[in-house]
Coordinates of C-alpha atoms in Angstrom, one line a residue:
Chain T
M705 CA 8.8 -3.0 15.0
R706 CA 6.3 -1.0 16.5
K707 CA 3.7 -3.0 17.5
G708 CA -0.1 -1.8 16.3
I709 CA -2.4 -0.5 18.9
Y710 CA -6.3 -0.4 17.6
I711 CA -9.5 1.7 18.7
S712 CA -12.4 -0.3 17.8
A713 CA -15.6 -1.2 19.1
P714 CA -17.5 2.1 19.1
S715 CA -19.9 3.5 20.7
V716 CA -21.9 6.2 21.2
L717 CA -25.1 7.5 23.6
T718 CA -26.7 10.7 23.0
P719 CA -29.6 12.6 21.9
L720 CA -28.8 12.4 18.9
G721 CA -29.3 8.2 19.3
F722 CA -28.2 5.6 20.9
T723 CA -26.4 3.9 18.3
M724 CA -23.8 4.9 15.7
E725 CA -26.3 4.4 12.7
E726 CA -28.7 6.8 14.1
N727 CA -25.3 9.4 15.5
L728 CA -24.3 9.5 12.0
S729 CA -27.3 9.3 10.2
A730 CA -28.5 12.2 11.9
I731 CA -25.5 14.3 11.4
K732 CA -25.3 13.6 7.7
R733 CA -29.2 14.8 7.9
G734 CA -28.0 17.8 9.5
E735 CA -29.9 17.1 12.9
I736 CA -28.3 18.6 15.7
G737 CA -28.9 16.9 18.8
I738 CA -29.0 20.8 20.9
E739 CA -32.4 22.1 21.7
L740 CA -33.9 24.9 24.1
H741 CA -34.9 23.8 27.6
R742 CA -36.9 25.3 30.2
N743 CA -35.7 23.7 33.8
P744 CA -36.2 26.8 36.8
K745 CA -34.0 23.9 39.0
M746 CA -31.5 23.6 36.3
L747 CA -31.1 27.4 35.2
D748 CA -33.0 29.9 36.5
R749 CA -33.7 31.3 32.9
P750 CA -34.3 28.5 29.7
F751 CA -30.7 27.5 28.1
Y752 CA -29.8 25.3 24.8
A753 CA -28.2 22.4 25.6
S754 CA -28.1 18.8 24.3
L755 CA -29.6 16.4 27.0
V756 CA -30.5 13.1 26.7
D757 CA -34.5 11.7 27.0
S758 CA -34.4 10.5 30.9
E759 CA -37.2 8.4 29.6
N760 CA -36.1 7.0 26.4
L761 CA -33.4 5.7 28.3
D762 CA -34.5 4.5 31.3
K763 CA -36.7 2.1 28.5
S764 CA -33.5 1.0 26.3
F765 CA -31.8 0.6 30.1
S766 CA -34.7 -1.7 32.4
E767 CA -33.9 -4.7 29.4
L768 CA -30.0 -4.9 31.2
A769 CA -31.3 -3.9 35.1
N770 CA -33.2 -1.8 37.0
P771 CA -33.3 1.6 35.9
D772 CA -34.0 3.2 39.5
A773 CA -31.3 1.3 40.5
F774 CA -28.4 3.3 39.2
T775 CA -27.6 7.1 38.2
K776 CA -28.6 8.9 35.1
L777 CA -24.5 8.7 33.8
E778 CA -24.2 5.1 34.8
K779 CA -27.1 4.1 33.2
M780 CA -25.7 5.8 29.5
M781 CA -22.1 4.9 30.7
I782 CA -23.8 1.3 31.1
L783 CA -25.5 0.9 28.0
S784 CA -22.6 2.5 25.6
L785 CA -19.6 0.1 27.5
K786 CA -21.9 -3.0 26.8
K787 CA -22.8 -2.1 23.0
T788 CA -18.8 -1.7 22.9
L789 CA -18.6 -5.3 24.6
E790 CA -21.0 -7.1 22.4
M791 CA -19.3 -5.8 19.6
S792 CA -15.6 -6.6 20.6
G793 CA -16.2 -9.7 20.6
S794 CA -13.7 -10.2 23.8
N795 CA -14.4 -11.6 27.2
I796 CA -13.5 -9.9 30.3
T797 CA -10.5 -11.4 31.7
P798 CA -8.5 -10.7 35.0
G799 CA -6.5 -8.9 32.2
S800 CA -8.8 -6.5 31.3
A801 CA -8.6 -2.9 32.6
L802 CA -11.6 -0.6 33.1
I803 CA -10.3 3.4 32.1
I804 CA -13.4 5.7 33.4
A805 CA -13.5 8.9 31.9
T806 CA -15.2 11.9 33.0
T807 CA -15.3 15.4 34.5
K808 CA -18.0 15.7 37.1
G809 CA -19.6 11.8 37.3
N810 CA -22.6 11.8 39.3
I811 CA -22.5 15.2 40.2
D812 CA -26.0 15.4 39.9
L813 CA -26.5 13.9 43.7
L814 CA -24.6 17.0 45.2
E815 CA -28.2 18.6 44.5
K816 CA -30.6 18.8 47.9
D817 CA -33.4 16.8 46.3
A818 CA -31.2 13.7 44.5
A819 CA -31.8 10.5 45.7
D820 CA -30.4 9.1 48.5
I821 CA -27.4 7.3 47.7
D822 CA -24.1 8.1 47.9
R823 CA -21.9 7.8 44.8
K824 CA -20.5 11.7 44.4
E825 CA -16.9 10.5 44.3
L826 CA -16.0 10.1 41.4
S827 CA -14.5 6.5 42.5
Q828 CA -17.7 5.1 43.4
L829 CA -19.1 5.6 40.2
A830 CA -15.6 3.9 38.7
G831 CA -16.8 0.9 41.2
V832 CA -20.4 0.6 40.0
I833 CA -19.2 0.2 36.3
K834 CA -16.8 -2.5 37.2
D835 CA -19.1 -4.9 39.5
F836 CA -21.8 -4.7 36.4
F837 CA -19.5 -5.9 34.1
K838 CA -17.3 -7.8 36.6
F839 CA -14.1 -5.8 35.7
Q840 CA -11.1 -7.4 38.2
K841 CA -8.5 -5.0 38.1
P842 CA -9.3 -1.6 39.5
P843 CA -10.6 1.0 37.3
V844 CA -9.3 4.0 36.6
V845 CA -10.8 6.8 36.4
L846 CA -9.1 9.8 34.8
S847 CA -10.4 13.0 35.3
N848 CA -8.2 16.1 33.6
A849 CA -11.0 18.3 32.3
C850 CA -12.3 18.6 28.5
V851 CA -9.4 16.4 27.3
S852 CA -10.0 13.7 29.6
G853 CA -12.3 11.2 26.4
L854 CA -9.3 11.9 24.5
M855 CA -6.3 11.5 26.7
A856 CA -8.1 7.9 27.6
V857 CA -7.3 6.6 24.6
S858 CA -3.4 7.4 24.5
V859 CA -3.6 6.4 28.3
G860 CA -5.2 3.2 27.0
K861 CA -3.0 3.0 24.1
R862 CA 0.5 3.2 26.7
L863 CA -0.5 0.5 29.0
M864 CA -1.0 -1.5 25.8
E865 CA 2.4 -0.7 24.7
N866 CA 3.9 -1.2 28.0
D867 CA 1.6 -4.4 27.9
S868 CA 0.1 -3.1 31.1
C869 CA -2.9 -4.9 30.4
N870 CA -4.6 -7.2 28.1
E871 CA -6.6 -4.9 26.5
V872 CA -8.4 -1.4 27.7
F873 CA -12.3 -0.8 27.9
I874 CA -12.5 2.6 27.4
V875 CA -16.2 4.2 28.7
S876 CA -17.0 8.5 28.7
G877 CA -19.2 10.5 29.8
D878 CA -20.6 13.4 31.6
I879 CA -24.5 14.9 32.1
V880 CA -25.0 18.3 32.2
S881 CA -26.6 19.2 35.9
A882 CA -27.4 23.5 37.5
F883 CA -23.7 22.8 38.7
T884 CA -22.4 22.8 35.3
L885 CA -25.1 24.9 33.8
S886 CA -24.4 27.4 36.9
G887 CA -20.4 27.6 36.7
F888 CA -20.1 28.6 32.8
D889 CA -22.8 31.5 33.6
A890 CA -21.0 32.5 36.0
F891 CA -17.8 32.5 33.8
K892 CA -20.1 34.1 31.2
A893 CA -18.7 31.7 28.8
Y894 CA -22.6 30.4 28.3
S895 CA -24.0 31.1 24.7
D896 CA -27.7 32.3 24.4
K897 CA -27.9 30.4 21.0
P898 CA -27.1 26.6 20.0
C899 CA -22.9 27.5 20.1
K900 CA -21.0 28.6 17.0
P901 CA -18.2 27.6 17.0
Y902 CA -15.5 28.8 14.8
S903 CA -18.2 31.7 14.3
K904 CA -17.3 35.1 14.3
Y905 CA -21.1 35.1 15.6
R906 CA -20.1 32.8 18.3
N907 CA -20.4 33.7 22.3
G908 CA -19.9 30.8 24.8
I909 CA -20.1 27.3 24.8
T910 CA -23.5 24.7 25.1
L911 CA -23.4 22.2 27.3
G912 CA -24.3 18.5 26.3
E913 CA -24.3 15.0 27.6
A914 CA -23.2 11.8 26.2
A915 CA -21.7 8.7 26.7
A916 CA -18.7 6.9 24.7
S917 CA -16.8 3.7 24.6
V918 CA -14.4 1.6 23.0
L919 CA -11.6 -1.0 23.0
I920 CA -8.9 0.0 23.0
S921 CA -6.5 -3.6 21.9
S922 CA -3.8 -5.1 19.6
K923 CA -6.6 -6.7 17.3
G924 CA -6.7 -4.4 14.5
D925 CA -9.5 -7.0 12.6
S926 CA -12.7 -5.9 14.5
V927 CA -15.4 -3.5 14.3
G928 CA -15.0 -0.4 13.2
S929 CA -11.3 -0.1 14.0
A930 CA -8.4 2.7 13.4
E931 CA -4.5 2.4 14.2
I932 CA -3.6 4.7 17.3
L933 CA -0.8 6.1 15.8
G934 CA 0.6 9.0 18.0
E935 CA -0.5 11.3 21.1
R936 CA 0.5 13.9 23.2
S937 CA -0.2 15.6 26.4
C938 CA 0.8 19.3 27.4
N939 CA 0.1 22.1 29.5
D940 CA 0.2 26.0 29.2
A941 CA 1.7 26.9 31.9
N942 CA 0.3 29.7 30.9
H943 CA -3.6 30.5 33.1
I944 CA -5.9 28.0 35.0
S945 CA -8.6 28.3 32.6
G946 CA -8.0 30.7 29.8
P947 CA -6.4 29.2 26.9
S948 CA -2.9 29.7 26.1
R949 CA -2.9 33.3 23.7
T950 CA -0.4 31.7 21.5
G951 CA -1.4 28.3 21.8
E952 CA 2.0 26.9 23.1
G953 CA 0.5 23.6 25.0
L954 CA -1.9 23.1 21.9
F955 CA 1.0 23.5 19.5
R956 CA 3.2 21.1 21.7
A957 CA 0.9 18.0 21.8
I958 CA 0.6 18.5 17.5
N959 CA 4.0 18.2 17.3
G960 CA 4.7 15.4 19.3
A961 CA 1.9 13.7 18.2
L962 CA 2.7 14.0 14.6
E963 CA 6.6 13.1 15.4
D964 CA 5.5 10.1 17.7
S965 CA 3.6 9.1 14.3
E966 CA 6.2 10.1 12.3
L967 CA 4.3 12.5 10.1
G968 CA 4.4 15.8 9.3
P969 CA 1.7 17.9 8.9
E970 CA 1.2 17.4 5.0
H971 CA 0.3 14.0 5.6
I972 CA -3.3 15.3 7.9
D973 CA -6.3 14.5 5.5
A974 CA -8.8 16.1 8.1
I975 CA -9.1 17.4 11.9
C976 CA -11.8 17.0 14.2
A977 CA -10.4 20.2 16.4
H978 CA -11.9 20.6 20.3
G979 CA -14.0 24.1 19.0
T980 CA -15.8 25.1 22.3
A981 CA -17.6 28.0 20.6
T982 CA -15.6 30.3 23.1
L983 CA -13.8 33.6 22.1
Y984 CA -10.5 32.6 23.7
N985 CA -10.2 28.3 22.7
D986 CA -11.6 29.1 18.7
E987 CA -9.3 31.7 18.5
M988 CA -6.2 30.1 21.0
E989 CA -6.5 26.8 18.5
A990 CA -6.6 29.1 15.6
I991 CA -3.2 30.1 15.7
A992 CA -1.8 26.6 17.3
F993 CA -3.0 25.3 14.0
D994 CA -1.7 27.9 11.7
R995 CA 1.6 27.6 14.3
A996 CA 2.0 23.8 13.0
K997 CA 1.2 24.6 9.5
L998 CA -2.4 22.7 9.1
T999 CA -5.1 25.5 8.3
H1000 CA -5.6 24.0 4.8
V1001 CA -6.5 20.7 6.1
P1002 CA -9.8 20.4 6.1
L1003 CA -11.6 20.9 9.9
N1004 CA -14.9 20.4 12.2
S1005 CA -16.0 20.9 15.9
L1006 CA -18.9 18.5 16.5
K1007 CA -19.7 20.6 19.8
G1008 CA -22.1 22.2 17.1
Y1009 CA -24.0 18.8 17.2
Y1010 CA -23.6 17.7 20.8
G1011 CA -22.9 20.8 22.3
H1012 CA -19.6 20.6 25.1
T1013 CA -19.9 16.5 26.7
T1014 CA -17.1 17.5 29.0
G1015 CA -15.3 14.5 29.8
A1016 CA -16.6 12.6 26.9
A1017 CA -16.6 15.0 24.3
G1018 CA -12.3 13.9 23.7
L1019 CA -14.1 10.3 23.1
L1020 CA -17.2 11.2 21.3
E1021 CA -15.7 13.3 19.3
A1022 CA -12.9 10.8 18.1
I1023 CA -15.2 8.1 17.2
I1024 CA -17.7 10.1 15.0
A1025 CA -14.2 11.7 13.7
I1026 CA -12.9 8.1 12.5
E1027 CA -16.2 6.7 11.1
S1028 CA -15.6 9.7 9.1
M1029 CA -12.3 8.5 7.9
N1030 CA -13.2 5.3 7.7
E1031 CA -16.3 6.2 5.0
N1032 CA -14.2 8.9 3.7
T1033 CA -16.5 11.4 3.9
L1034 CA -15.5 14.8 6.0
Y1035 CA -18.7 15.9 8.4
P1036 CA -20.0 19.5 7.9
S1037 CA -18.8 21.5 11.2
A1038 CA -22.6 22.4 12.4
G1039 CA -23.1 26.3 13.5
M1040 CA -20.0 27.9 11.5
D1041 CA -21.3 30.6 9.1
E1042 CA -18.6 33.3 9.0
A1043 CA -15.1 33.0 9.8
G1044 CA -14.5 34.6 13.1
V1045 CA -10.8 33.6 14.1
S1046 CA -7.2 35.7 13.0
K1047 CA -6.0 32.7 11.0
P1048 CA -7.7 31.5 8.2
L1049 CA -9.2 28.0 9.0
N1050 CA -10.4 24.9 5.9
I1051 CA -13.6 24.8 8.3
I1052 CA -15.9 22.5 6.3
S1053 CA -19.2 23.1 5.6
R1054 CA -20.7 20.6 3.7
L1055 CA -21.2 16.8 3.1
E1056 CA -18.3 16.1 0.6
S1057 CA -16.0 13.0 0.0
K1058 CA -12.5 13.2 0.1
P1059 CA -10.5 10.1 1.0
I1060 CA -9.1 10.0 4.2
R1061 CA -6.4 8.3 5.7
H1062 CA -4.7 10.6 8.4
L1063 CA -7.1 12.3 11.0
L1064 CA -5.4 14.3 13.9
K1065 CA -8.0 14.7 16.9
T1066 CA -7.0 17.9 19.6
S1067 CA -8.5 18.7 22.7
S1068 CA -8.1 21.4 25.1
G1069 CA -8.9 22.1 29.0
F1070 CA -9.6 24.3 32.3
G1071 CA -5.8 23.4 34.3
G1072 CA -4.6 24.4 30.4
I1073 CA -4.2 21.1 29.2
N1074 CA -4.3 19.3 25.9
T1075 CA -4.4 16.7 24.2
A1076 CA -3.9 16.0 20.6
V1077 CA -4.4 11.9 18.4
V1078 CA -3.1 10.7 15.6
F1079 CA -5.6 8.1 14.1
R1080 CA -4.5 6.0 10.4
K1081 CA -7.4 4.1 8.8
N1082 CA -6.9 0.3 9.8
S1083 CA -5.4 -1.0 6.2
S1084 CA -5.0 -3.9 7.4
K1085 CA -8.8 -5.0 7.4
Chain N
M234 CA 15.3 -0.4 26.8
K235 CA 13.7 -0.1 29.8
E236 CA 15.9 1.5 32.0
N237 CA 16.2 0.9 36.0
L238 CA 14.4 4.1 37.2
K239 CA 14.7 5.8 40.7
I240 CA 12.7 7.8 43.6
Q241 CA 15.1 11.2 43.5
S242 CA 13.1 12.8 46.4
Y243 CA 9.7 12.9 48.2
C244 CA 7.3 14.1 50.8
R245 CA 4.5 13.7 53.3
I246 CA 2.2 16.3 54.2
T247 CA -0.6 15.2 56.9
N248 CA -2.5 17.5 58.9
N249 CA -0.2 18.0 61.3
S250 CA 3.5 17.3 59.9
I251 CA 5.3 17.5 56.4
V252 CA 8.3 15.3 55.7
V253 CA 10.7 15.5 53.6
N254 CA 12.6 13.0 52.7
G255 CA 11.8 10.9 55.5
Q256 CA 12.8 14.4 57.7
S257 CA 10.4 16.8 59.3
V258 CA 10.5 19.6 57.5
F259 CA 7.2 21.1 59.2
E260 CA 5.4 20.2 62.5
N261 CA 2.6 21.5 64.3
K262 CA 1.0 19.0 66.7
A263 CA -2.1 22.1 67.4
A264 CA -2.9 23.2 63.6
V265 CA -6.0 21.5 62.5
F266 CA -7.4 21.1 59.5
P267 CA -6.2 22.8 56.5
E268 CA -4.5 25.0 57.9
I269 CA -1.0 23.0 58.0
L270 CA -0.5 24.0 54.2
K271 CA -0.8 28.0 55.0
L272 CA 1.7 27.9 57.5
A273 CA 3.5 25.8 56.3
Y274 CA 3.2 27.8 53.2
R275 CA 4.8 31.1 55.5
Q276 CA 7.6 28.7 57.2
L277 CA 8.8 28.3 53.3
N278 CA 8.8 31.7 53.0
L279 CA 7.9 31.5 49.8
N280 CA 6.2 34.3 47.9
Y281 CA 3.4 33.2 45.8
P282 CA 0.3 35.4 46.6
K283 CA -1.9 33.1 44.0
F284 CA -1.5 30.1 46.2
F285 CA -4.2 32.0 48.8
K286 CA -6.4 31.8 45.7
M287 CA -6.2 27.6 45.3
D288 CA -8.1 25.6 47.2
T289 CA -6.7 22.9 49.6
L290 CA -6.1 20.3 47.1
S291 CA -4.1 22.5 44.4
R292 CA -2.7 24.4 47.5
L293 CA -1.6 20.7 48.6
A294 CA -0.6 19.8 45.0
F295 CA 1.4 23.0 45.0
L296 CA 2.7 22.8 48.7
S297 CA 4.3 18.9 47.6
A298 CA 6.3 19.9 44.4
E299 CA 7.2 23.6 45.8
L300 CA 9.5 21.1 48.1
L301 CA 10.3 18.7 45.7
L302 CA 11.2 21.2 42.8
K303 CA 13.0 23.7 44.7
G304 CA 16.0 22.5 43.4
S305 CA 17.1 22.6 39.8
H306 CA 14.5 20.3 38.1
N307 CA 14.3 19.5 34.3
S308 CA 12.0 21.6 32.3
N309 CA 10.1 18.1 30.9
T310 CA 8.9 17.3 34.0
A311 CA 5.3 15.2 33.6
I312 CA 2.6 15.9 36.6
V313 CA 1.2 13.0 37.1
L314 CA -1.9 13.2 40.6
S315 CA -4.1 10.4 41.5
N316 CA -6.6 11.0 44.6
R317 CA -9.8 9.1 46.0
S318 CA -12.4 12.2 46.0
G319 CA -11.8 13.7 43.0
S320 CA -12.5 18.3 43.2
L321 CA -15.1 16.9 45.8
D322 CA -14.2 19.8 48.7
T323 CA -14.9 22.6 46.7
D324 CA -17.7 20.7 44.5
L325 CA -19.5 21.0 47.7
K326 CA -18.7 24.6 47.7
H327 CA -19.9 25.7 44.5
Q328 CA -23.0 23.5 45.3
Q329 CA -23.8 25.8 48.6
T330 CA -23.1 28.5 46.7
I331 CA -26.1 27.4 44.0
D332 CA -28.5 25.6 47.1
S333 CA -28.0 29.4 48.8
G334 CA -29.0 31.2 45.7
D335 CA -26.4 32.8 46.3
Y336 CA -24.0 33.9 42.5
P337 CA -22.0 30.9 41.9
S338 CA -18.1 32.8 42.1
P339 CA -16.3 31.8 38.6
S340 CA -13.2 32.2 41.0
I341 CA -14.5 28.8 42.9
F342 CA -16.4 27.1 40.4
V343 CA -12.4 26.6 38.4
Y344 CA -11.6 24.5 41.4
T345 CA -14.6 21.9 41.0
L346 CA -11.7 20.2 38.5
P347 CA -9.3 17.4 40.0
N348 CA -6.6 18.5 37.4
I349 CA -6.3 22.1 38.2
G350 CA -3.6 22.3 40.5
T351 CA -1.7 20.2 38.3
G352 CA -2.5 23.2 36.2
E353 CA -1.1 25.5 39.0
I354 CA 2.1 23.4 39.1
A355 CA 3.1 24.2 35.4
I356 CA 2.2 27.9 35.5
R357 CA 4.9 28.0 38.6
H358 CA 7.5 26.1 37.1
K359 CA 7.2 26.6 33.6
L360 CA 6.6 22.5 33.3
R361 CA 4.9 22.7 29.5
S362 CA 4.9 18.6 30.8
E363 CA 2.6 16.2 30.2
N364 CA -0.4 15.6 32.4
A365 CA -2.8 13.6 34.5
F366 CA -4.9 13.3 36.8
F367 CA -6.2 9.8 37.8
V368 CA -8.4 8.8 40.9
F369 CA -8.7 5.3 42.2
E370 CA -10.7 3.9 45.8
E371 CA -7.6 3.8 47.4
F372 CA -4.1 4.3 47.0
N373 CA -2.9 2.9 44.1
A374 CA 1.0 2.5 43.7
E375 CA 0.8 -0.3 41.2
F376 CA -0.4 2.8 38.9
L377 CA 1.4 5.4 39.8
Q378 CA 4.6 3.1 39.3
D379 CA 3.7 1.4 35.6
Y380 CA 2.8 4.9 34.1
S381 CA 5.4 7.3 35.7
S382 CA 7.8 4.4 34.3
I383 CA 6.2 4.4 30.5
L384 CA 6.1 8.0 30.6
I385 CA 9.8 8.4 30.6
N386 CA 10.5 5.1 29.0
S387 CA 9.0 6.2 26.2
A388 CA 11.1 9.3 26.3
K389 CA 8.0 11.6 26.9
S390 CA 8.7 12.7 29.5
E391 CA 12.6 12.8 31.8
Q392 CA 11.1 13.2 34.8
V393 CA 7.7 12.3 36.5
L394 CA 6.0 14.3 40.0
C395 CA 3.6 11.7 40.7
G396 CA 1.4 11.7 43.6
W397 CA -1.7 10.7 45.8
V398 CA -2.7 14.6 47.0
E399 CA -6.3 13.3 48.6
V400 CA -8.2 15.9 50.2
D401 CA -12.2 15.1 52.3
N402 CA -13.8 16.4 55.2
H403 CA -11.4 16.4 58.0
N404 CA -8.2 15.3 56.5
I405 CA -5.0 15.9 54.5
D406 CA -3.4 12.8 52.8
G407 CA -0.9 14.2 50.7
F408 CA 2.2 11.9 49.3
M409 CA 4.3 13.1 46.2
F410 CA 7.9 11.5 44.6
L411 CA 9.7 13.1 42.3
A412 CA 10.5 9.8 39.8
G413 CA 13.2 10.3 36.7
K414 CA 17.3 8.5 36.4
Q415 CA 19.2 8.7 39.1
G416 CA 18.3 8.5 43.2
E417 CA 18.0 6.7 46.3
Y418 CA 15.4 4.5 46.1
D419 CA 14.4 2.1 43.0
L420 CA 11.1 3.4 41.5
D421 CA 9.4 -0.2 42.7
T422 CA 5.3 -0.7 43.5
N423 CA 6.7 -2.3 46.6
I424 CA 9.2 0.9 47.7
I425 CA 6.5 3.0 47.3
E426 CA 3.9 1.5 49.2
K427 CA 6.5 1.8 51.7
L428 CA 7.8 5.2 51.8
Y429 CA 3.2 6.3 51.4
K430 CA 2.8 4.5 55.1
A431 CA 6.2 5.5 56.7

């Protein structure tokens, strides 16, 4: 018999709140974290983004340690992981693994006027988190573009199945900086309004900041848990920055995750997709979902609330989607008006009750990588 | 049932030499960082103009894969890479364009993710397979052994192209091996460590 591996003790830190409750009630009220910002140091014109307020962050963080001794991202990650640890009821032992999922880490330290602190390397960021919580194993940083957060869940499950560790703590996070804003702007992929996933009027991404953390373990009885049933990652082998026109990698990742779960498309009750609101990404997803016979399944993208939180996105969105499964409620896809993809998707337009037993979460990223994970409502509780 | 997995082949690339399965295939004591990658590309008679668009990290990953996959390989070969500084070498170039007030270049920005090299290898060898990019403080033979074994033992992959691709200001430190069911060496942490340090 296969052993059950569970995700539990979820914690998120976003502009919609530093607790799960605040985030869920904001989503239910239709509130979004994306606002218009004016900061010439970040971009030469006003831009929409979902940013974590630094003053609030420092205020919350000062209960744990001196806010001046840590970077913004470190404070976000530490606060989030602290909550997961408390909720999990677990102690860190020599067998506890730490996975950190991020694309750019402390990238703001590359800026000329950045504080004189040398933590540009992802491994140094990992060291800070490891030391703060006194993990003993070397931390594992997963930096796999925009699938990092979701892929961390599948890596965690694999390590648990192989008995490589006792349990896995995952913390994911990314910040918005001049570095990333200017890059996506140069790609002509930055939206001039809050992003509109799958809409006919979508014209690019909106960036966002978030940290999210969970415990991956064989304990099915801890807070907010769900079983990680199946997972798979596949490369498109097509283009380093353009999504495949046939959705090949995503299609294969979804099929692999379903196969791993011993389920068919008819068993999936809800999909929390990637939906970045670029022209090509959303179209690619529609084609992949069509090929996977999943276009009838209620689907959302949470980017309309949080923006694209890059390395954190996959985990943040999986956590919110698992909460929606556990309370049998579909959350609307913010920013959606008129559908603008070539295959009809069942995009969730209003808050609605629906029994959800199996949830599919997908992410896709630069480098051509796609990840799909199937979660099952934890019936052992 | 866990099989006894093997290392089929391995290669080592540093500033001045390239060694495959213990045999030197290229050496140039005068080569300065990161010249060796271009020199080796020419000597190996590769015809892949996209190579010249890649950043140093991707070129290192790409060349290592060329050396190990040039024979026949299974299409279900996973790509698992790791290093210490992510894409910092190219991050600094993108930051320089921002600092100098120039318009950032999309062709630099796209390489500010360490996993792009896995994408380059996937495209070149048509590998619609598992990929991952990990970052560690130092070469982590134990994790690479563990993760590549998991991929093969769980039947997610037939083979794993696995390694360490580190590029910093002055140095190239590349080590890659192809793990599978056949090969001369056992897929063992101590052996990986030994081959890396050789």
